[in-house]
Amino acid sequence: VMVQSAGIKICTVQGGLVKCLYDGEVRYVLPINGGSRFVLVRHGSYFSVYSNLAQVFVKPGQHISARQVIGTVANTIGSDEASVELQIWKGCCDKLDPEKWILRR
């Protein structure tokens, strides 16, 4: 099965911290098949989606700050690697390149 994704996969360590990109409001925290979760955060007319989270530390309706920890990274199903998928949307339909939104060191 192939799934088209609008995001990028960021490989890291299992249990690594996932931080919100910008100030916003948590809209959804939902389970994904296989036991992980995803979080959708609204930033005005933009949305960020963080998938493959083992633990989630935020709840719907909560206002969160840029760089606030929202959860931890889960192992990728069927693999030994741990990764989180990041998607950025403008409104409901415009997929944006997440790499342009990531803070550079």
PDB file of N, CA and C in Angstrom:
ATOM      1  N   VAL A   1       0.850  -1.171   0.000  1.00  0.00           N
ATOM      2  CA  VAL A   1       0.000   0.000   0.000  1.00  0.00           C
ATOM      3  C   VAL A   1       0.891   1.227   0.000  1.00  0.00           C
ATOM      4  N   MET A   2       0.597   2.175  -0.871  1.00  0.00           N
ATOM      5  CA  MET A   2       1.336   3.437  -0.904  1.00  0.00           C
ATOM      6  C   MET A   2       0.391   4.558  -0.489  1.00  0.00           C
ATOM      7  N   VAL A   3       0.895   5.447   0.354  1.00  0.00           N
ATOM      8  CA  VAL A   3       0.115   6.577   0.818  1.00  0.00           C
ATOM      9  C   VAL A   3       0.860   7.848   0.441  1.00  0.00           C
ATOM     10  N   GLN A   4       0.158   8.785  -0.190  1.00  0.00           N
ATOM     11  CA  GLN A   4       0.781  10.057  -0.531  1.00  0.00           C
ATOM     12  C   GLN A   4       0.724  10.963   0.691  1.00  0.00           C
ATOM     13  N   SER A   5       1.853  11.531   1.045  1.00  0.00           N
ATOM     14  CA  SER A   5       1.944  12.369   2.228  1.00  0.00           C
ATOM     15  C   SER A   5       2.259  13.799   1.821  1.00  0.00           C
ATOM     16  N   ALA A   6       1.697  14.729   2.566  1.00  0.00           N
ATOM     17  CA  ALA A   6       1.960  16.146   2.315  1.00  0.00           C
ATOM     18  C   ALA A   6       3.044  16.669   3.244  1.00  0.00           C
ATOM     19  N   GLY A   7       3.711  15.763   3.955  1.00  0.00           N
ATOM     20  CA  GLY A   7       4.661  16.211   4.963  1.00  0.00           C
ATOM     21  C   GLY A   7       6.056  15.680   4.766  1.00  0.00           C
ATOM     22  N   ILE A   8       6.854  15.899   5.799  1.00  0.00           N
ATOM     23  CA  ILE A   8       8.210  15.371   5.829  1.00  0.00           C
ATOM     24  C   ILE A   8       8.351  14.478   7.051  1.00  0.00           C
ATOM     25  N   LYS A   9       9.206  13.498   6.942  1.00  0.00           N
ATOM     26  CA  LYS A   9       9.492  12.587   8.045  1.00  0.00           C
ATOM     27  C   LYS A   9      10.814  13.016   8.664  1.00  0.00           C
ATOM     28  N   ILE A  10      10.798  13.240   9.967  1.00  0.00           N
ATOM     29  CA  ILE A  10      11.993  13.665  10.684  1.00  0.00           C
ATOM     30  C   ILE A  10      12.431  12.503  11.572  1.00  0.00           C
ATOM     31  N   CYS A  11      13.565  11.903  11.248  1.00  0.00           N
ATOM     32  CA  CYS A  11      14.078  10.768  12.016  1.00  0.00           C
ATOM     33  C   CYS A  11      14.810  11.280  13.248  1.00  0.00           C
ATOM     34  N   THR A  12      14.586  10.602  14.358  1.00  0.00           N
ATOM     35  CA  THR A  12      15.176  10.993  15.630  1.00  0.00           C
ATOM     36  C   THR A  12      15.214   9.767  16.537  1.00  0.00           C
ATOM     37  N   VAL A  13      15.332   9.953  17.822  1.00  0.00           N
ATOM     38  CA  VAL A  13      15.363   8.835  18.763  1.00  0.00           C
ATOM     39  C   VAL A  13      13.976   8.597  19.334  1.00  0.00           C
ATOM     40  N   GLN A  14      13.675   7.338  19.647  1.00  0.00           N
ATOM     41  CA  GLN A  14      12.410   7.017  20.276  1.00  0.00           C
ATOM     42  C   GLN A  14      12.320   7.769  21.595  1.00  0.00           C
ATOM     43  N   GLY A  15      11.181   8.396  21.840  1.00  0.00           N
ATOM     44  CA  GLY A  15      11.000   9.174  23.059  1.00  0.00           C
ATOM     45  C   GLY A  15      11.490  10.600  22.954  1.00  0.00           C
ATOM     46  N   GLY A  16      12.062  10.968  21.787  1.00  0.00           N
ATOM     47  CA  GLY A  16      12.515  12.342  21.588  1.00  0.00           C
ATOM     48  C   GLY A  16      11.349  13.318  21.725  1.00  0.00           C
ATOM     49  N   LEU A  17      11.643  14.529  22.147  1.00  0.00           N
ATOM     50  CA  LEU A  17      10.602  15.526  22.360  1.00  0.00           C
ATOM     51  C   LEU A  17      10.188  16.174  21.045  1.00  0.00           C
ATOM     52  N   VAL A  18       8.879  16.373  20.878  1.00  0.00           N
ATOM     53  CA  VAL A  18       8.322  17.054  19.710  1.00  0.00           C
ATOM     54  C   VAL A  18       7.793  18.394  20.200  1.00  0.00           C
ATOM     55  N   LYS A  19       8.249  19.476  19.543  1.00  0.00           N
ATOM     56  CA  LYS A  19       7.863  20.818  19.969  1.00  0.00           C
ATOM     57  C   LYS A  19       7.031  21.501  18.889  1.00  0.00           C
ATOM     58  N   CYS A  20       6.123  22.341  19.321  1.00  0.00           N
ATOM     59  CA  CYS A  20       5.267  23.094  18.412  1.00  0.00           C
ATOM     60  C   CYS A  20       6.092  24.156  17.689  1.00  0.00           C
ATOM     61  N   LEU A  21       5.793  24.383  16.416  1.00  0.00           N
ATOM     62  CA  LEU A  21       6.543  25.345  15.620  1.00  0.00           C
ATOM     63  C   LEU A  21       6.238  26.796  15.980  1.00  0.00           C
ATOM     64  N   TYR A  22       4.953  27.107  16.201  1.00  0.00           N
ATOM     65  CA  TYR A  22       4.518  28.475  16.462  1.00  0.00           C
ATOM     66  C   TYR A  22       3.415  28.464  17.502  1.00  0.00           C
ATOM     67  N   ASP A  23       3.122  29.634  18.063  1.00  0.00           N
ATOM     68  CA  ASP A  23       1.991  29.760  18.983  1.00  0.00           C
ATOM     69  C   ASP A  23       0.724  29.301  18.272  1.00  0.00           C
ATOM     70  N   GLY A  24      -0.173  28.651  19.013  1.00  0.00           N
ATOM     71  CA  GLY A  24      -1.416  28.217  18.399  1.00  0.00           C
ATOM     72  C   GLY A  24      -2.349  27.567  19.401  1.00  0.00           C
ATOM     73  N   GLU A  25      -3.419  26.985  18.864  1.00  0.00           N
ATOM     74  CA  GLU A  25      -4.411  26.289  19.667  1.00  0.00           C
ATOM     75  C   GLU A  25      -4.497  24.843  19.215  1.00  0.00           C
ATOM     76  N   VAL A  26      -4.413  23.930  20.149  1.00  0.00           N
ATOM     77  CA  VAL A  26      -4.559  22.505  19.839  1.00  0.00           C
ATOM     78  C   VAL A  26      -6.014  22.267  19.447  1.00  0.00           C
ATOM     79  N   ARG A  27      -6.204  21.741  18.238  1.00  0.00           N
ATOM     80  CA  ARG A  27      -7.570  21.474  17.771  1.00  0.00           C
ATOM     81  C   ARG A  27      -7.950  20.009  17.950  1.00  0.00           C
ATOM     82  N   TYR A  28      -7.015  19.110  17.642  1.00  0.00           N
ATOM     83  CA  TYR A  28      -7.304  17.676  17.731  1.00  0.00           C
ATOM     84  C   TYR A  28      -6.112  16.919  18.294  1.00  0.00           C
ATOM     85  N   VAL A  29      -6.412  15.896  19.063  1.00  0.00           N
ATOM     86  CA  VAL A  29      -5.451  14.874  19.474  1.00  0.00           C
ATOM     87  C   VAL A  29      -6.183  13.564  19.212  1.00  0.00           C
ATOM     88  N   LEU A  30      -5.710  12.805  18.206  1.00  0.00           N
ATOM     89  CA  LEU A  30      -6.427  11.603  17.788  1.00  0.00           C
ATOM     90  C   LEU A  30      -5.498  10.409  17.662  1.00  0.00           C
ATOM     91  N   PRO A  31      -6.027   9.212  17.906  1.00  0.00           N
ATOM     92  CA  PRO A  31      -5.214   8.000  17.732  1.00  0.00           C
ATOM     93  C   PRO A  31      -5.035   7.661  16.257  1.00  0.00           C
ATOM     94  N   ILE A  32      -3.931   6.975  15.959  1.00  0.00           N
ATOM     95  CA  ILE A  32      -3.637   6.461  14.621  1.00  0.00           C
ATOM     96  C   ILE A  32      -3.540   4.948  14.748  1.00  0.00           C
ATOM     97  N   ASN A  33      -3.961   4.224  13.717  1.00  0.00           N
ATOM     98  CA  ASN A  33      -3.815   2.762  13.737  1.00  0.00           C
ATOM     99  C   ASN A  33      -2.386   2.391  14.080  1.00  0.00           C
ATOM    100  N   GLY A  34      -2.215   1.437  14.975  1.00  0.00           N
ATOM    101  CA  GLY A  34      -0.888   1.004  15.382  1.00  0.00           C
ATOM    102  C   GLY A  34      -0.486   1.534  16.741  1.00  0.00           C
ATOM    103  N   GLY A  35      -1.310   2.401  17.332  1.00  0.00           N
ATOM    104  CA  GLY A  35      -1.049   2.833  18.693  1.00  0.00           C
ATOM    105  C   GLY A  35      -0.476   4.216  18.874  1.00  0.00           C
ATOM    106  N   SER A  36      -0.041   4.884  17.806  1.00  0.00           N
ATOM    107  CA  SER A  36       0.490   6.233  17.987  1.00  0.00           C
ATOM    108  C   SER A  36      -0.647   7.254  17.861  1.00  0.00           C
ATOM    109  N   ARG A  37      -0.304   8.532  17.979  1.00  0.00           N
ATOM    110  CA  ARG A  37      -1.301   9.601  17.923  1.00  0.00           C
ATOM    111  C   ARG A  37      -0.815  10.731  17.027  1.00  0.00           C
ATOM    112  N   PHE A  38      -1.758  11.608  16.658  1.00  0.00           N
ATOM    113  CA  PHE A  38      -1.356  12.835  15.977  1.00  0.00           C
ATOM    114  C   PHE A  38      -2.012  14.019  16.651  1.00  0.00           C
ATOM    115  N   VAL A  39      -1.347  15.171  16.508  1.00  0.00           N
ATOM    116  CA  VAL A  39      -1.835  16.420  17.081  1.00  0.00           C
ATOM    117  C   VAL A  39      -1.940  17.432  15.951  1.00  0.00           C
ATOM    118  N   LEU A  40      -3.086  18.134  15.890  1.00  0.00           N
ATOM    119  CA  LEU A  40      -3.285  19.202  14.914  1.00  0.00           C
ATOM    120  C   LEU A  40      -3.381  20.509  15.688  1.00  0.00           C
ATOM    121  N   VAL A  41      -2.546  21.483  15.307  1.00  0.00           N
ATOM    122  CA  VAL A  41      -2.504  22.789  15.967  1.00  0.00           C
ATOM    123  C   VAL A  41      -2.893  23.856  14.951  1.00  0.00           C
ATOM    124  N   ARG A  42      -3.789  24.757  15.363  1.00  0.00           N
ATOM    125  CA  ARG A  42      -4.204  25.857  14.488  1.00  0.00           C
ATOM    126  C   ARG A  42      -3.395  27.099  14.822  1.00  0.00           C
ATOM    127  N   HIS A  43      -2.863  27.728  13.764  1.00  0.00           N
ATOM    128  CA  HIS A  43      -2.098  28.974  13.877  1.00  0.00           C
ATOM    129  C   HIS A  43      -2.796  29.986  12.965  1.00  0.00           C
ATOM    130  N   GLY A  44      -3.886  30.565  13.391  1.00  0.00           N
ATOM    131  CA  GLY A  44      -4.654  31.460  12.521  1.00  0.00           C
ATOM    132  C   GLY A  44      -5.253  30.664  11.371  1.00  0.00           C
ATOM    133  N   SER A  45      -4.890  31.006  10.123  1.00  0.00           N
ATOM    134  CA  SER A  45      -5.419  30.278   8.963  1.00  0.00           C
ATOM    135  C   SER A  45      -4.503  29.121   8.545  1.00  0.00           C
ATOM    136  N   TYR A  46      -3.467  28.837   9.340  1.00  0.00           N
ATOM    137  CA  TYR A  46      -2.539  27.742   9.065  1.00  0.00           C
ATOM    138  C   TYR A  46      -2.706  26.640  10.116  1.00  0.00           C
ATOM    139  N   PHE A  47      -2.318  25.425   9.722  1.00  0.00           N
ATOM    140  CA  PHE A  47      -2.388  24.278  10.618  1.00  0.00           C
ATOM    141  C   PHE A  47      -1.079  23.511  10.547  1.00  0.00           C
ATOM    142  N   SER A  48      -0.603  23.031  11.692  1.00  0.00           N
ATOM    143  CA  SER A  48       0.540  22.115  11.701  1.00  0.00           C
ATOM    144  C   SER A  48       0.049  20.787  12.260  1.00  0.00           C
ATOM    145  N   VAL A  49       0.529  19.696  11.662  1.00  0.00           N
ATOM    146  CA  VAL A  49       0.131  18.349  12.064  1.00  0.00           C
ATOM    147  C   VAL A  49       1.390  17.576  12.421  1.00  0.00           C
ATOM    148  N   TYR A  50       1.384  16.962  13.597  1.00  0.00           N
ATOM    149  CA  TYR A  50       2.512  16.183  14.101  1.00  0.00           C
ATOM    150  C   TYR A  50       2.018  14.755  14.273  1.00  0.00           C
ATOM    151  N   SER A  51       2.550  13.811  13.486  1.00  0.00           N
ATOM    152  CA  SER A  51       2.080  12.422  13.517  1.00  0.00           C
ATOM    153  C   SER A  51       3.152  11.496  14.069  1.00  0.00           C
ATOM    154  N   ASN A  52       2.712  10.343  14.571  1.00  0.00           N
ATOM    155  CA  ASN A  52       3.545   9.286  15.127  1.00  0.00           C
ATOM    156  C   ASN A  52       4.095   9.659  16.503  1.00  0.00           C
ATOM    157  N   LEU A  53       3.197  10.109  17.358  1.00  0.00           N
ATOM    158  CA  LEU A  53       3.566  10.462  18.725  1.00  0.00           C
ATOM    159  C   LEU A  53       3.219   9.323  19.676  1.00  0.00           C
ATOM    160  N   ALA A  54       4.163   8.980  20.543  1.00  0.00           N
ATOM    161  CA  ALA A  54       3.936   7.929  21.539  1.00  0.00           C
ATOM    162  C   ALA A  54       3.116   8.480  22.706  1.00  0.00           C
ATOM    163  N   GLN A  55       3.509   9.642  23.189  1.00  0.00           N
ATOM    164  CA  GLN A  55       2.810  10.314  24.275  1.00  0.00           C
ATOM    165  C   GLN A  55       2.435  11.709  23.813  1.00  0.00           C
ATOM    166  N   VAL A  56       1.325  12.225  24.332  1.00  0.00           N
ATOM    167  CA  VAL A  56       0.881  13.581  24.028  1.00  0.00           C
ATOM    168  C   VAL A  56       0.669  14.314  25.343  1.00  0.00           C
ATOM    169  N   PHE A  57       1.213  15.528  25.434  1.00  0.00           N
ATOM    170  CA  PHE A  57       1.145  16.310  26.663  1.00  0.00           C
ATOM    171  C   PHE A  57       0.202  17.516  26.568  1.00  0.00           C
ATOM    172  N   VAL A  58      -0.554  17.623  25.477  1.00  0.00           N
ATOM    173  CA  VAL A  58      -1.482  18.733  25.276  1.00  0.00           C
ATOM    174  C   VAL A  58      -2.877  18.174  25.051  1.00  0.00           C
ATOM    175  N   LYS A  59      -3.876  19.048  25.117  1.00  0.00           N
ATOM    176  CA  LYS A  59      -5.252  18.605  24.907  1.00  0.00           C
ATOM    177  C   LYS A  59      -5.997  19.610  24.027  1.00  0.00           C
ATOM    178  N   PRO A  60      -7.054  19.167  23.367  1.00  0.00           N
ATOM    179  CA  PRO A  60      -7.823  20.068  22.495  1.00  0.00           C
ATOM    180  C   PRO A  60      -8.316  21.299  23.255  1.00  0.00           C
ATOM    181  N   GLY A  61      -8.217  22.445  22.585  1.00  0.00           N
ATOM    182  CA  GLY A  61      -8.632  23.707  23.182  1.00  0.00           C
ATOM    183  C   GLY A  61      -7.522  24.431  23.924  1.00  0.00           C
ATOM    184  N   GLN A  62      -6.418  23.750  24.153  1.00  0.00           N
ATOM    185  CA  GLN A  62      -5.298  24.346  24.890  1.00  0.00           C
ATOM    186  C   GLN A  62      -4.513  25.286  23.983  1.00  0.00           C
ATOM    187  N   HIS A  63      -4.191  26.478  24.496  1.00  0.00           N
ATOM    188  CA  HIS A  63      -3.327  27.413  23.775  1.00  0.00           C
ATOM    189  C   HIS A  63      -1.887  27.070  24.140  1.00  0.00           C
ATOM    190  N   ILE A  64      -1.057  26.929  23.113  1.00  0.00           N
ATOM    191  CA  ILE A  64       0.335  26.542  23.348  1.00  0.00           C
ATOM    192  C   ILE A  64       1.274  27.541  22.675  1.00  0.00           C
ATOM    193  N   SER A  65       2.504  27.539  23.141  1.00  0.00           N
ATOM    194  CA  SER A  65       3.518  28.479  22.659  1.00  0.00           C
ATOM    195  C   SER A  65       4.480  27.800  21.705  1.00  0.00           C
ATOM    196  N   ALA A  66       5.145  28.630  20.905  1.00  0.00           N
ATOM    197  CA  ALA A  66       6.215  28.124  20.047  1.00  0.00           C
ATOM    198  C   ALA A  66       7.250  27.437  20.923  1.00  0.00           C
ATOM    199  N   ARG A  67       7.729  26.300  20.477  1.00  0.00           N
ATOM    200  CA  ARG A  67       8.746  25.481  21.145  1.00  0.00           C
ATOM    201  C   ARG A  67       8.237  24.743  22.381  1.00  0.00           C
ATOM    202  N   GLN A  68       6.931  24.803  22.642  1.00  0.00           N
ATOM    203  CA  GLN A  68       6.374  24.034  23.761  1.00  0.00           C
ATOM    204  C   GLN A  68       6.335  22.558  23.379  1.00  0.00           C
ATOM    205  N   VAL A  69       6.712  21.697  24.300  1.00  0.00           N
ATOM    206  CA  VAL A  69       6.690  20.252  24.044  1.00  0.00           C
ATOM    207  C   VAL A  69       5.247  19.786  23.967  1.00  0.00           C
ATOM    208  N   ILE A  70       4.915  19.099  22.859  1.00  0.00           N
ATOM    209  CA  ILE A  70       3.549  18.587  22.698  1.00  0.00           C
ATOM    210  C   ILE A  70       3.478  17.073  22.875  1.00  0.00           C
ATOM    211  N   GLY A  71       4.641  16.399  22.764  1.00  0.00           N
ATOM    212  CA  GLY A  71       4.629  14.948  22.935  1.00  0.00           C
ATOM    213  C   GLY A  71       5.995  14.343  22.693  1.00  0.00           C
ATOM    214  N   THR A  72       6.008  12.999  22.613  1.00  0.00           N
ATOM    215  CA  THR A  72       7.249  12.265  22.350  1.00  0.00           C
ATOM    216  C   THR A  72       7.090  11.407  21.099  1.00  0.00           C
ATOM    217  N   VAL A  73       8.206  11.093  20.475  1.00  0.00           N
ATOM    218  CA  VAL A  73       8.232  10.338  19.223  1.00  0.00           C
ATOM    219  C   VAL A  73       8.079   8.843  19.488  1.00  0.00           C
ATOM    220  N   ALA A  74       7.273   8.189  18.647  1.00  0.00           N
ATOM    221  CA  ALA A  74       7.084   6.737  18.713  1.00  0.00           C
ATOM    222  C   ALA A  74       7.987   6.064  17.687  1.00  0.00           C
ATOM    223  N   ASN A  75       8.199   4.754  17.859  1.00  0.00           N
ATOM    224  CA  ASN A  75       8.869   3.991  16.810  1.00  0.00           C
ATOM    225  C   ASN A  75       7.951   3.903  15.611  1.00  0.00           C
ATOM    226  N   THR A  76       8.531   3.870  14.418  1.00  0.00           N
ATOM    227  CA  THR A  76       7.763   3.697  13.196  1.00  0.00           C
ATOM    228  C   THR A  76       7.321   2.246  13.109  1.00  0.00           C
ATOM    229  N   ILE A  77       6.064   2.006  12.790  1.00  0.00           N
ATOM    230  CA  ILE A  77       5.511   0.656  12.712  1.00  0.00           C
ATOM    231  C   ILE A  77       6.317  -0.179  11.726  1.00  0.00           C
ATOM    232  N   GLY A  78       6.720  -1.388  12.157  1.00  0.00           N
ATOM    233  CA  GLY A  78       7.466  -2.294  11.293  1.00  0.00           C
ATOM    234  C   GLY A  78       8.911  -1.902  11.082  1.00  0.00           C
ATOM    235  N   SER A  79       9.443  -1.057  11.947  1.00  0.00           N
ATOM    236  CA  SER A  79      10.809  -0.569  11.779  1.00  0.00           C
ATOM    237  C   SER A  79      11.445  -0.352  13.143  1.00  0.00           C
ATOM    238  N   ASP A  80      12.765  -0.261  13.162  1.00  0.00           N
ATOM    239  CA  ASP A  80      13.483   0.063  14.386  1.00  0.00           C
ATOM    240  C   ASP A  80      13.730   1.566  14.510  1.00  0.00           C
ATOM    241  N   GLU A  81      13.343   2.333  13.482  1.00  0.00           N
ATOM    242  CA  GLU A  81      13.611   3.767  13.522  1.00  0.00           C
ATOM    243  C   GLU A  81      12.444   4.510  14.178  1.00  0.00           C
ATOM    244  N   ALA A  82      12.755   5.641  14.746  1.00  0.00           N
ATOM    245  CA  ALA A  82      11.749   6.516  15.328  1.00  0.00           C
ATOM    246  C   ALA A  82      11.685   7.779  14.483  1.00  0.00           C
ATOM    247  N   SER A  83      10.490   8.205  14.174  1.00  0.00           N
ATOM    248  CA  SER A  83      10.344   9.412  13.369  1.00  0.00           C
ATOM    249  C   SER A  83       9.001  10.067  13.650  1.00  0.00           C
ATOM    250  N   VAL A  84       8.944  11.348  13.384  1.00  0.00           N
ATOM    251  CA  VAL A  84       7.697  12.107  13.468  1.00  0.00           C
ATOM    252  C   VAL A  84       7.455  12.704  12.093  1.00  0.00           C
ATOM    253  N   GLU A  85       6.190  12.725  11.675  1.00  0.00           N
ATOM    254  CA  GLU A  85       5.852  13.356  10.399  1.00  0.00           C
ATOM    255  C   GLU A  85       5.264  14.721  10.685  1.00  0.00           C
ATOM    256  N   LEU A  86       5.720  15.711   9.931  1.00  0.00           N
ATOM    257  CA  LEU A  86       5.255  17.084  10.076  1.00  0.00           C
ATOM    258  C   LEU A  86       4.572  17.510   8.787  1.00  0.00           C
ATOM    259  N   GLN A  87       3.367  18.043   8.902  1.00  0.00           N
ATOM    260  CA  GLN A  87       2.642  18.606   7.768  1.00  0.00           C
ATOM    261  C   GLN A  87       2.231  20.028   8.115  1.00  0.00           C
ATOM    262  N   ILE A  88       2.201  20.896   7.092  1.00  0.00           N
ATOM    263  CA  ILE A  88       1.725  22.269   7.239  1.00  0.00           C
ATOM    264  C   ILE A  88       0.666  22.502   6.173  1.00  0.00           C
ATOM    265  N   TRP A  89      -0.452  23.042   6.595  1.00  0.00           N
ATOM    266  CA  TRP A  89      -1.566  23.324   5.689  1.00  0.00           C
ATOM    267  C   TRP A  89      -1.976  24.783   5.841  1.00  0.00           C
ATOM    268  N   LYS A  90      -2.371  25.395   4.725  1.00  0.00           N
ATOM    269  CA  LYS A  90      -3.018  26.704   4.756  1.00  0.00           C
ATOM    270  C   LYS A  90      -4.482  26.440   4.467  1.00  0.00           C
ATOM    271  N   GLY A  91      -5.335  26.724   5.436  1.00  0.00           N
ATOM    272  CA  GLY A  91      -6.749  26.393   5.292  1.00  0.00           C
ATOM    273  C   GLY A  91      -6.927  24.891   5.224  1.00  0.00           C
ATOM    274  N   CYS A  92      -7.942  24.468   4.507  1.00  0.00           N
ATOM    275  CA  CYS A  92      -8.241  23.033   4.442  1.00  0.00           C
ATOM    276  C   CYS A  92      -7.525  22.307   3.317  1.00  0.00           C
ATOM    277  N   CYS A  93      -7.011  23.026   2.339  1.00  0.00           N
ATOM    278  CA  CYS A  93      -6.619  22.324   1.115  1.00  0.00           C
ATOM    279  C   CYS A  93      -5.219  22.603   0.585  1.00  0.00           C
ATOM    280  N   ASP A  94      -4.586  23.676   1.023  1.00  0.00           N
ATOM    281  CA  ASP A  94      -3.278  24.034   0.467  1.00  0.00           C
ATOM    282  C   ASP A  94      -2.157  23.425   1.297  1.00  0.00           C
ATOM    283  N   LYS A  95      -1.452  22.454   0.709  1.00  0.00           N
ATOM    284  CA  LYS A  95      -0.319  21.807   1.367  1.00  0.00           C
ATOM    285  C   LYS A  95       0.919  22.674   1.167  1.00  0.00           C
ATOM    286  N   LEU A  96       1.642  22.936   2.240  1.00  0.00           N
ATOM    287  CA  LEU A  96       2.847  23.758   2.162  1.00  0.00           C
ATOM    288  C   LEU A  96       4.078  22.920   2.477  1.00  0.00           C
ATOM    289  N   ASP A  97       5.234  23.414   2.082  1.00  0.00           N
ATOM    290  CA  ASP A  97       6.494  22.725   2.331  1.00  0.00           C
ATOM    291  C   ASP A  97       6.916  22.949   3.788  1.00  0.00           C
ATOM    292  N   PRO A  98       6.874  21.909   4.623  1.00  0.00           N
ATOM    293  CA  PRO A  98       7.209  22.067   6.047  1.00  0.00           C
ATOM    294  C   PRO A  98       8.649  22.508   6.294  1.00  0.00           C
ATOM    295  N   GLU A  99       9.550  22.178   5.378  1.00  0.00           N
ATOM    296  CA  GLU A  99      10.955  22.533   5.605  1.00  0.00           C
ATOM    297  C   GLU A  99      11.149  24.032   5.736  1.00  0.00           C
ATOM    298  N   LYS A 100      10.298  24.836   5.114  1.00  0.00           N
ATOM    299  CA  LYS A 100      10.406  26.299   5.203  1.00  0.00           C
ATOM    300  C   LYS A 100       9.932  26.825   6.545  1.00  0.00           C
ATOM    301  N   TRP A 101       9.255  25.989   7.337  1.00  0.00           N
ATOM    302  CA  TRP A 101       8.712  26.394   8.615  1.00  0.00           C
ATOM    303  C   TRP A 101       9.596  25.984   9.786  1.00  0.00           C
ATOM    304  N   ILE A 102      10.561  25.124   9.552  1.00  0.00           N
ATOM    305  CA  ILE A 102      11.383  24.606  10.637  1.00  0.00           C
ATOM    306  C   ILE A 102      12.456  25.605  11.020  1.00  0.00           C
ATOM    307  N   LEU A 103      12.602  25.837  12.303  1.00  0.00           N
ATOM    308  CA  LEU A 103      13.598  26.744  12.824  1.00  0.00           C
ATOM    309  C   LEU A 103      14.993  26.202  12.546  1.00  0.00           C
ATOM    310  N   ARG A 104      15.817  27.003  11.929  1.00  0.00           N
ATOM    311  CA  ARG A 104      17.207  26.625  11.678  1.00  0.00           C
ATOM    312  C   ARG A 104      18.070  27.032  12.853  1.00  0.00           C
ATOM    313  N   ARG A 105      19.055  26.220  13.152  1.00  0.00           N
ATOM    314  CA  ARG A 105      19.955  26.552  14.270  1.00  0.00           C
ATOM    315  C   ARG A 105      20.967  27.574  13.873  1.00  0.00           C
TER     316      ARG A 105
END
